[in-house]
Amino acid sequence: MQRPRTDLEENREKLIKCAEAIIREHGAIDFTMADLAAEAGMSQTNVFRFFENKDALAEAMAGRWFAELIEIVEDLVEADMPARQKLFEFFARRLAIKRARFKENPELFRSYMELGEQHFEVVRGYVDLNDHFMAIILAEAMEEGYFEGLELDEIVSLVNAMVQPFCNPMLIKDMMPLANETRLQQVIDTILAGLKARPLDPPQKKAVLHLAK
Amino acid sequence: MQRPRTDLEENREKLIKCAEAIIREHGAIDFTMADLAAEAGMSQTNVFRFFENKDALAEAMAGRWFAELIEIVEDLVEADMPARQKLFEFFARRLAIKRARFKENPELFRSYMELGEQHFEVVRGYVDLNDHFMAIILAEAMEEGYFEGLELDEIVSLVNAMVQPFCNPMLIKDMMPLANETRLQQVIDTILAGLKARPLDPPQKKAVLHLAK
């Protein structure tokens, strides 16, 4: 891939900063490329040289948001450590970054979440990539003897279900007091010690189906 | 407590339906008592006879939202069944109701969440009540030998952390495909089998603190 010119990079960076200022102030929903041009003091035609539409802008912003998080995970997957520690670090390192970002600027954090909801097809790719790396770590844990009798896909879903307060940025505001590293370690250890295949009790399922009507 | 007059009840019910229509259409944030009067075809003075302000209205709406959920939990706490099943039902029965409500009207569901965020002091009471009932069930599980070495408060927090997709209505839209009853049973069993006091590893905490800077 061709290396982008510095001028292009600089202008894109400037426009992203302007976009951040707008969404922080007014939210991400009604924000338009015309607002962006006004905020940046550029003509709309000029803005379109750097981002052809709001989707392209959102993609660039998501790229910045996830770059650091993905890098951490890539390094971690390569690292030589026991699966228990790796799984802990997988969540703890990103939790620390997200928590710091939230504390630095709660409004901007919230606006990024809103932007992500509006452009979920962009976010989806990063979520899938993340699940892919988590699956590698969980497969290492399987080799170490954890998760007896379960399939990898199922393990990924169940671990995702049990660690939401430590990884879902939508929960960060409400869950920050709960989601500390000590609890994360306890959750990881609970998962490693307790997650395995078990027969289900049919009577309990029946009771739920009855109530769901 | 004196039984409210039927006329009062009926008008409050009518106004709540009008309020639901407004928040479903326009969201809960900018909604005013003047909007409510217009929607109901009443004078504002008349509306204030039934709800003295938006807080009083929000409280009544929250009361309706939680009444069924709290009733289920109250019945369950009294029920004679093993802690494992009780804990499962505690989440499964409410999950079924929330899922049904979401499917029936996703916009209204979302608007209720928004309203709850705006009037969190009202919601807080119900959340605490719910935690109180969960603590009773978890204490029964402790008597059955689960959660060795942990304090009840800590168990409540950790269980809350691990069941978010099954109980947090903010997650229902994204988590519905993940949060089914089969997985809930697996999560409950994982918690019961794996959650107990363990010594923590100091080196891991240090690594996280470093990254959090």
XYZ file of N, CA and C in Angstrom, chain B:
639
model
N -52.694 2.264 53.868
C -52.741 3.306 52.829
C -54.144 3.358 52.216
N -54.630 4.589 52.006
C -55.959 4.745 51.421
C -55.982 4.267 49.975
N -57.029 3.630 49.630
C -57.189 3.166 48.247
C -57.481 4.367 47.336
N -56.664 4.579 46.260
C -56.896 5.741 45.396
C -58.231 5.619 44.662
N -58.851 6.762 44.387
C -60.107 6.742 43.633
C -59.879 6.183 42.236
N -60.893 5.537 41.704
C -60.800 4.933 40.382
C -60.520 5.988 39.312
N -61.124 7.122 39.432
C -60.952 8.227 38.497
C -59.484 8.673 38.451
N -58.892 8.781 39.634
C -57.484 9.165 39.726
C -56.607 8.104 39.035
N -56.860 6.868 39.374
C -56.088 5.756 38.791
C -56.203 5.754 37.263
N -57.429 5.933 36.809
C -57.689 5.878 35.365
C -56.961 6.989 34.623
N -57.005 8.181 35.196
C -56.343 9.314 34.556
C -54.818 9.181 34.581
N -54.322 8.666 35.670
C -52.873 8.426 35.737
C -52.467 7.399 34.689
N -53.240 6.357 34.582
C -52.995 5.304 33.587
C -53.022 5.892 32.166
N -54.020 6.725 31.904
C -54.148 7.353 30.584
C -52.919 8.226 30.297
N -52.513 9.005 31.301
C -51.358 9.897 31.108
C -50.068 9.105 30.902
N -49.924 7.998 31.606
C -48.732 7.160 31.401
C -48.704 6.618 29.971
N -49.862 6.196 29.467
C -49.938 5.719 28.075
C -49.541 6.844 27.106
N -50.007 8.057 27.383
C -49.634 9.213 26.543
C -48.129 9.467 26.623
N -47.594 9.387 27.844
C -46.153 9.600 28.023
C -45.365 8.541 27.255
N -45.839 7.314 27.285
C -45.172 6.238 26.527
C -45.186 6.549 25.031
N -46.320 7.037 24.554
C -46.417 7.384 23.128
C -45.395 8.461 22.764
N -45.247 9.450 23.651
C -44.301 10.543 23.373
C -42.851 10.052 23.399
N -42.469 9.342 24.452
C -41.055 8.946 24.552
C -40.693 7.920 23.483
N -41.672 7.089 23.099
C -41.405 6.106 22.036
C -41.096 6.834 20.733
N -41.800 7.927 20.503
C -41.669 8.684 19.255
C -40.453 9.616 19.284
N -40.283 10.334 20.400
C -39.304 11.423 20.437
C -38.171 11.210 21.432
N -38.159 10.075 22.146
C -37.147 9.861 23.176
C -37.546 10.548 24.467
N -36.823 10.212 25.553
C -37.236 10.672 26.887
C -36.571 11.983 27.292
N -35.567 12.419 26.534
C -34.724 13.495 27.045
C -35.416 14.858 27.045
N -35.990 15.266 25.901
C -36.539 16.614 25.817
C -38.016 16.691 26.178
N -38.552 15.604 26.578
C -39.980 15.484 26.850
C -40.405 16.344 28.056
N -41.474 17.125 27.889
C -41.916 18.012 28.983
C -43.357 17.696 29.394
N -43.758 18.243 30.535
C -45.133 18.056 31.003
C -46.115 18.780 30.068
N -45.645 19.834 29.388
C -46.495 20.529 28.412
C -46.792 19.600 27.220
N -45.758 18.856 26.770
C -45.969 17.859 25.703
C -47.020 16.841 26.138
N -46.915 16.443 27.388
C -47.831 15.424 27.902
C -49.267 15.947 27.904
N -49.442 17.187 28.355
C -50.776 17.793 28.371
C -51.353 17.849 26.951
N -50.521 18.268 25.986
C -50.956 18.354 24.588
C -51.358 16.971 24.065
N -50.516 15.977 24.301
C -50.790 14.619 23.816
C -52.094 14.081 24.420
N -52.325 14.398 25.700
C -53.508 13.871 26.389
C -54.761 14.712 26.138
N -54.598 15.879 25.484
C -55.730 16.776 25.286
C -56.271 17.339 26.595
N -55.368 17.570 27.532
C -55.754 18.117 28.850
C -55.047 19.453 29.039
N -55.556 20.266 29.941
C -54.804 21.462 30.326
C -53.644 21.024 31.219
N -52.580 21.838 31.268
C -51.448 21.491 32.137
C -51.876 21.442 33.600
N -52.777 22.382 33.970
C -53.279 22.401 35.354
C -53.918 21.055 35.698
N -54.686 20.555 34.753
C -55.341 19.271 34.964
C -54.315 18.131 35.106
N -53.310 18.157 34.216
C -52.258 17.126 34.283
C -51.596 17.132 35.660
N -51.343 18.331 36.181
C -50.653 18.431 37.477
C -51.489 17.874 38.635
N -52.786 17.726 38.441
C -53.603 17.064 39.465
C -53.202 15.599 39.611
N -52.680 15.009 38.522
C -52.362 13.576 38.546
C -50.873 13.304 38.754
N -50.035 14.179 38.167
C -48.588 14.072 38.414
C -48.037 15.472 38.635
N -47.493 15.718 39.815
C -47.118 17.099 40.120
C -45.900 17.580 39.330
N -45.087 16.632 38.826
C -43.973 17.004 37.945
C -43.469 15.763 37.195
N -42.441 15.980 36.392
C -41.936 14.885 35.563
C -41.338 13.772 36.425
N -40.737 14.148 37.552
C -40.195 13.139 38.468
C -41.289 12.197 38.963
N -42.431 12.783 39.342
C -43.542 11.965 39.848
C -44.047 11.024 38.761
N -44.083 11.537 37.534
C -44.489 10.698 36.400
C -43.493 9.560 36.188
N -42.192 9.907 36.184
C -41.143 8.899 35.981
C -41.211 7.825 37.074
N -41.513 8.252 38.287
C -41.609 7.307 39.394
C -42.756 6.324 39.164
N -43.883 6.852 38.713
C -45.038 5.990 38.438
C -44.726 5.018 37.302
N -44.007 5.512 36.270
C -43.666 4.650 35.135
C -42.686 3.563 35.569
N -41.724 3.934 36.389
C -40.766 2.940 36.900
C -41.498 1.899 37.742
N -42.457 2.355 38.525
C -43.237 1.443 39.358
C -43.936 0.384 38.519
N -44.527 0.817 37.413
C -45.178 -0.134 36.498
C -44.166 -1.087 35.886
N -43.021 -0.529 35.488
C -41.984 -1.329 34.843
C -41.496 -2.453 35.776
N -41.296 -2.102 37.057
C -40.661 -3.049 37.970
C -41.644 -3.956 38.719
N -42.927 -3.553 38.770
C -43.889 -4.284 39.615
C -43.854 -5.798 39.357
N -43.980 -6.187 38.094
C -44.036 -7.604 37.733
C -42.722 -8.304 38.076
N -41.609 -7.595 37.812
C -40.278 -8.190 38.036
C -40.036 -8.437 39.522
N -40.433 -7.486 40.344
C -40.223 -7.606 41.790
C -41.125 -8.696 42.373
N -42.342 -8.771 41.870
C -43.290 -9.788 42.343
C -42.732 -11.200 42.120
N -42.183 -11.407 40.931
C -41.569 -12.698 40.598
C -40.487 -13.055 41.611
N -39.642 -12.078 41.895
C -38.495 -12.314 42.760
C -38.945 -12.565 44.195
N -39.956 -11.816 44.646
C -40.496 -12.032 45.986
C -41.037 -13.455 46.140
N -41.789 -13.898 45.146
C -42.336 -15.263 45.176
C -41.214 -16.292 45.222
N -40.195 -16.036 44.402
C -39.099 -16.989 44.261
C -38.313 -17.138 45.560
N -38.074 -16.028 46.231
C -37.312 -16.067 47.475
C -38.015 -16.961 48.505
N -39.352 -16.908 48.498
C -40.148 -17.742 49.427
C -40.159 -19.221 49.018
N -39.917 -19.487 47.747
C -40.095 -20.848 47.208
C -39.127 -21.839 47.836
N -39.552 -23.100 47.872
C -38.731 -24.156 48.452
C -38.055 -24.928 47.318
N -36.831 -24.524 46.982
C -36.070 -25.250 45.946
C -34.582 -25.077 46.231
N -33.741 -25.945 45.642
C -32.294 -25.823 45.887
C -31.761 -24.475 45.385
N -30.715 -23.978 46.007
C -30.155 -22.668 45.657
C -29.754 -22.592 44.186
N -29.237 -23.692 43.660
C -28.812 -23.687 42.250
C -29.983 -23.347 41.344
N -31.111 -24.011 41.579
C -32.284 -23.762 40.748
C -32.852 -22.365 41.007
N -32.857 -21.970 42.262
C -33.386 -20.658 42.623
C -32.592 -19.528 41.946
N -31.300 -19.692 41.941
C -30.440 -18.676 41.339
C -30.682 -18.606 39.830
N -30.816 -19.770 39.214
C -31.129 -19.814 37.787
C -32.461 -19.114 37.511
N -33.481 -19.478 38.254
C -34.820 -18.903 38.043
C -34.831 -17.400 38.306
N -34.040 -16.980 39.265
C -33.945 -15.561 39.615
C -33.616 -14.730 38.370
N -32.715 -15.233 37.559
C -32.365 -14.522 36.329
C -33.262 -14.927 35.159
N -33.556 -16.209 35.036
C -34.280 -16.701 33.856
C -35.681 -16.111 33.758
N -36.382 -16.036 34.884
C -37.775 -15.558 34.835
C -37.832 -14.092 34.423
N -36.902 -13.300 34.937
C -36.919 -11.881 34.565
C -36.384 -11.683 33.146
N -35.412 -12.509 32.757
C -34.903 -12.444 31.385
C -36.042 -12.673 30.392
N -36.882 -13.655 30.673
C -37.999 -13.971 29.766
C -38.942 -12.779 29.628
N -39.216 -12.113 30.719
C -40.121 -10.956 30.680
C -39.483 -9.789 29.929
N -38.211 -9.507 30.235
C -37.545 -8.384 29.562
C -37.421 -8.653 28.065
N -37.103 -9.878 27.722
C -36.975 -10.229 26.307
C -38.316 -10.043 25.595
N -39.387 -10.493 26.232
C -40.721 -10.357 25.637
C -41.078 -8.875 25.467
N -40.767 -8.069 26.472
C -41.052 -6.631 26.370
C -40.254 -5.995 25.249
N -38.997 -6.369 25.147
C -38.150 -5.806 24.101
C -38.691 -6.179 22.724
N -39.042 -7.459 22.550
C -39.540 -7.916 21.244
C -40.845 -7.231 20.887
N -41.687 -6.996 21.876
C -42.993 -6.393 21.631
C -42.841 -4.965 21.118
N -41.885 -4.233 21.685
C -41.742 -2.833 21.293
C -40.339 -2.309 21.621
N -39.384 -2.543 20.709
C -37.983 -2.167 20.974
C -37.801 -0.679 21.251
N -38.569 0.187 20.547
C -38.399 1.627 20.732
C -38.851 2.038 22.140
N -39.992 1.505 22.556
C -40.488 1.848 23.883
C -39.520 1.336 24.957
N -38.985 0.135 24.724
C -38.015 -0.441 25.658
C -36.822 0.506 25.817
N -36.316 0.931 24.686
C -35.166 1.830 24.683
C -35.484 3.168 25.361
N -36.688 3.653 25.128
C -37.094 4.921 25.747
C -37.210 4.779 27.261
N -37.682 3.620 27.701
C -37.741 3.384 29.145
C -36.329 3.376 29.746
N -35.376 2.814 29.020
C -33.981 2.815 29.500
C -33.469 4.248 29.635
N -33.792 5.072 28.636
C -33.385 6.479 28.634
C -34.011 7.209 29.820
N -35.300 6.962 30.025
C -36.016 7.570 31.146
C -35.365 7.146 32.461
N -34.995 5.886 32.546
C -34.353 5.370 33.755
C -33.007 6.034 34.014
N -32.277 6.284 32.932
C -30.975 6.962 33.085
C -31.161 8.383 33.611
N -32.222 9.028 33.128
C -32.509 10.403 33.553
C -32.999 10.473 34.990
N -33.660 9.416 35.449
C -34.223 9.406 36.812
C -33.623 8.241 37.583
N -32.313 8.221 37.634
C -31.654 7.044 38.175
C -31.917 6.832 39.660
N -32.214 7.937 40.378
C -32.504 7.808 41.819
C -33.728 6.927 42.045
N -34.665 6.937 41.102
C -35.851 6.082 41.202
C -35.473 4.622 40.938
N -34.705 4.428 39.852
C -34.299 3.072 39.458
C -33.434 2.433 40.544
N -32.539 3.234 41.102
C -31.606 2.780 42.145
C -32.306 1.968 43.239
N -33.470 2.453 43.697
C -34.218 1.767 44.744
C -34.578 0.348 44.340
N -35.002 0.184 43.089
C -35.386 -1.139 42.613
C -34.167 -2.040 42.426
N -33.076 -1.450 41.961
C -31.839 -2.219 41.782
C -31.356 -2.733 43.138
N -31.406 -1.858 44.147
C -30.983 -2.264 45.495
C -31.890 -3.357 46.058
N -33.189 -3.209 45.820
C -34.150 -4.210 46.297
C -33.848 -5.563 45.661
N -33.547 -5.511 44.375
C -33.215 -6.718 43.641
C -31.937 -7.383 44.185
N -30.934 -6.554 44.444
C -29.690 -7.065 45.037
C -29.961 -7.694 46.400
N -30.866 -7.075 47.136
C -31.235 -7.597 48.450
C -31.804 -9.012 48.319
N -32.705 -9.213 47.355
C -33.295 -10.538 47.161
C -32.242 -11.531 46.649
N -31.370 -11.061 45.759
C -30.302 -11.945 45.270
C -29.417 -12.375 46.431
N -29.133 -11.442 47.339
C -28.280 -11.757 48.496
C -28.911 -12.861 49.349
N -30.229 -12.838 49.494
C -30.906 -13.890 50.266
C -30.676 -15.256 49.612
N -30.804 -15.290 48.290
C -30.604 -16.560 47.569
C -29.140 -17.002 47.670
N -28.235 -16.056 47.521
C -26.804 -16.394 47.599
C -26.433 -16.869 49.006
N -27.071 -16.312 50.014
C -26.825 -16.761 51.396
C -27.290 -18.212 51.565
N -28.395 -18.550 50.919
C -28.852 -19.948 50.942
C -27.823 -20.859 50.275
N -27.262 -20.369 49.165
C -26.223 -21.155 48.476
C -24.991 -21.333 49.377
N -24.636 -20.276 50.112
C -23.509 -20.385 51.052
C -23.784 -21.488 52.074
N -25.025 -21.531 52.576
C -25.382 -22.578 53.548
C -25.270 -23.964 52.939
N -25.474 -24.044 51.625
C -25.332 -25.337 50.932
C -23.858 -25.636 50.616
N -22.945 -24.739 50.984
C -21.517 -25.025 50.843
C -20.800 -24.340 49.691
N -21.534 -23.513 48.932
C -20.886 -22.797 47.829
C -20.132 -21.553 48.327
N -19.266 -20.995 47.465
C -18.583 -19.710 47.681
C -17.651 -19.716 48.897
N -16.997 -20.830 49.085
C -16.119 -21.016 50.244
C -15.145 -19.847 50.433
N -15.138 -19.299 51.639
C -14.143 -18.285 51.998
C -14.478 -16.872 51.566
N -15.609 -16.666 50.881
C -15.976 -15.311 50.435
C -17.070 -14.717 51.321
N -17.076 -13.391 51.415
C -18.131 -12.674 52.141
C -19.335 -12.456 51.211
N -20.507 -12.343 51.797
C -21.742 -12.206 51.004
C -21.715 -10.980 50.072
N -21.257 -9.832 50.584
C -21.215 -8.617 49.757
C -20.376 -8.810 48.500
N -19.235 -9.477 48.706
C -18.323 -9.731 47.595
C -18.957 -10.703 46.588
N -19.652 -11.693 47.104
C -20.321 -12.660 46.222
C -21.385 -11.952 45.385
N -22.158 -11.063 46.013
C -23.180 -10.306 45.276
C -22.536 -9.539 44.118
N -21.424 -8.843 44.401
C -20.748 -8.071 43.348
C -20.228 -8.961 42.228
N -19.612 -10.075 42.605
C -19.018 -10.951 41.592
C -20.086 -11.636 40.745
N -21.155 -12.062 41.375
C -22.235 -12.679 40.602
C -22.842 -11.629 39.669
N -23.089 -10.433 40.188
C -23.582 -9.355 39.330
C -22.665 -9.134 38.125
N -21.364 -9.177 38.367
C -20.403 -8.957 37.276
C -20.524 -10.034 36.201
N -20.802 -11.266 36.619
C -20.762 -12.386 35.664
C -22.075 -12.681 34.957
N -23.145 -12.005 35.338
C -24.445 -12.300 34.721
C -25.038 -11.111 33.967
N -24.232 -10.081 33.710
C -24.757 -8.872 33.083
C -25.609 -9.115 31.830
N -25.153 -9.953 30.894
C -25.970 -10.096 29.680
C -27.359 -10.677 29.950
N -27.528 -11.304 31.110
C -28.800 -11.944 31.431
C -29.695 -11.051 32.287
N -29.170 -9.935 32.776
C -30.009 -9.112 33.661
C -29.962 -7.618 33.366
N -28.974 -7.140 32.662
C -28.872 -5.702 32.419
C -29.676 -5.319 31.173
N -30.785 -4.584 31.348
C -31.625 -4.269 30.189
C -30.924 -3.393 29.158
N -29.848 -2.673 29.583
C -29.098 -1.870 28.620
C -28.415 -2.761 27.573
N -28.176 -4.019 27.927
C -27.458 -4.918 27.027
C -28.395 -5.768 26.178
N -29.706 -5.647 26.413
C -30.603 -6.639 25.820
C -30.534 -6.663 24.301
N -30.441 -5.479 23.683
C -30.432 -5.449 22.216
C -29.231 -6.217 21.650
N -28.036 -5.915 22.206
C -26.828 -6.535 21.676
C -26.647 -7.975 22.140
N -27.177 -8.294 23.301
C -26.858 -9.577 23.919
C -27.935 -10.641 23.716
N -29.050 -10.275 23.111
C -30.156 -11.223 23.033
C -29.750 -12.559 22.395
N -28.968 -12.543 21.306
C -28.598 -13.841 20.718
C -27.703 -14.664 21.654
N -26.919 -13.975 22.489
C -25.981 -14.664 23.386
C -26.679 -15.144 24.655
N -27.601 -14.311 25.162
C -28.142 -14.537 26.505
C -29.370 -15.438 26.496
N -29.164 -16.718 26.196
C -30.297 -17.651 26.260
C -30.248 -18.459 27.561
N -31.292 -19.244 27.808
C -31.411 -19.962 29.074
C -30.347 -21.056 29.225
N -29.968 -21.687 28.119
C -28.938 -22.726 28.194
C -27.624 -22.123 28.688
N -27.247 -20.983 28.117
C -26.004 -20.327 28.548
C -26.132 -19.825 29.985
N -27.303 -19.309 30.323
C -27.496 -18.847 31.704
C -27.237 -19.990 32.683
N -27.784 -21.170 32.366
C -27.555 -22.315 33.264
C -26.061 -22.636 33.347
N -25.369 -22.547 32.222
C -23.917 -22.831 32.235
C -23.165 -21.793 33.064
N -23.588 -20.544 32.948
C -22.934 -19.483 33.724
C -23.190 -19.689 35.224
N -24.431 -19.976 35.579
C -24.766 -20.217 36.990
C -23.943 -21.395 37.527
N -23.863 -22.467 36.761
C -23.102 -23.638 37.208
C -21.606 -23.336 37.313
N -21.117 -22.518 36.390
C -19.707 -22.112 36.443
C -19.442 -21.311 37.716
N -20.353 -20.410 38.027
C -20.221 -19.593 39.238
C -20.252 -20.481 40.484
N -21.218 -21.389 40.530
C -21.360 -22.240 41.717
C -20.164 -23.182 41.871
N -19.639 -23.655 40.757
C -18.511 -24.595 40.834
C -17.181 -23.871 41.045
N -17.061 -22.648 40.528
C -15.735 -22.025 40.479
C -15.502 -20.832 41.392
N -16.574 -20.233 41.905
C -16.391 -19.004 42.682
C -16.080 -19.315 44.148
N -14.845 -19.065 44.527
C -14.438 -19.193 45.933
C -13.205 -18.335 46.156
N -12.854 -18.162 47.414
C -11.689 -17.327 47.728
C -10.409 -18.005 47.247
N -9.542 -17.209 46.625
C -8.230 -17.691 46.174
C -7.214 -16.584 46.412
N -5.957 -16.947 46.696
C -4.946 -15.885 46.795
C -4.681 -15.290 45.416
N -4.466 -13.983 45.361
C -4.178 -13.333 44.076
C -2.685 -13.352 43.802
N -2.325 -13.220 42.538
C -0.910 -13.201 42.136
C -0.415 -11.770 42.058
N 0.478 -11.341 42.934
C 0.959 -9.943 42.884
C 1.573 -9.532 41.542
N 2.345 -10.393 40.832
C 2.987 -9.909 39.605
C 1.982 -9.412 38.565
N 0.823 -10.041 38.511
C -0.158 -9.637 37.512
C -0.727 -8.267 37.815
N -0.973 -7.991 39.082
C -1.510 -6.677 39.436
C -0.538 -5.574 39.048
N 0.751 -5.845 39.299
C 1.780 -4.851 38.999
C 1.793 -4.507 37.498
N 1.708 -5.529 36.675
C 1.719 -5.309 35.231
C 0.576 -4.379 34.821
N -0.559 -4.550 35.433
C -1.718 -3.740 35.084
C -1.542 -2.295 35.537
N -1.046 -2.135 36.738
C -0.862 -0.777 37.249
C 0.084 0.005 36.350
N 1.106 -0.670 35.891
C 2.056 -0.045 34.991
C 1.351 0.449 33.719
N 0.519 -0.405 33.179
C -0.161 -0.053 31.931
C -1.220 1.028 32.105
N -1.716 1.149 33.309
C -2.805 2.096 33.528
C -2.324 3.551 33.565
N -1.015 3.758 33.659
C -0.465 5.134 33.748
C -0.697 5.932 32.463
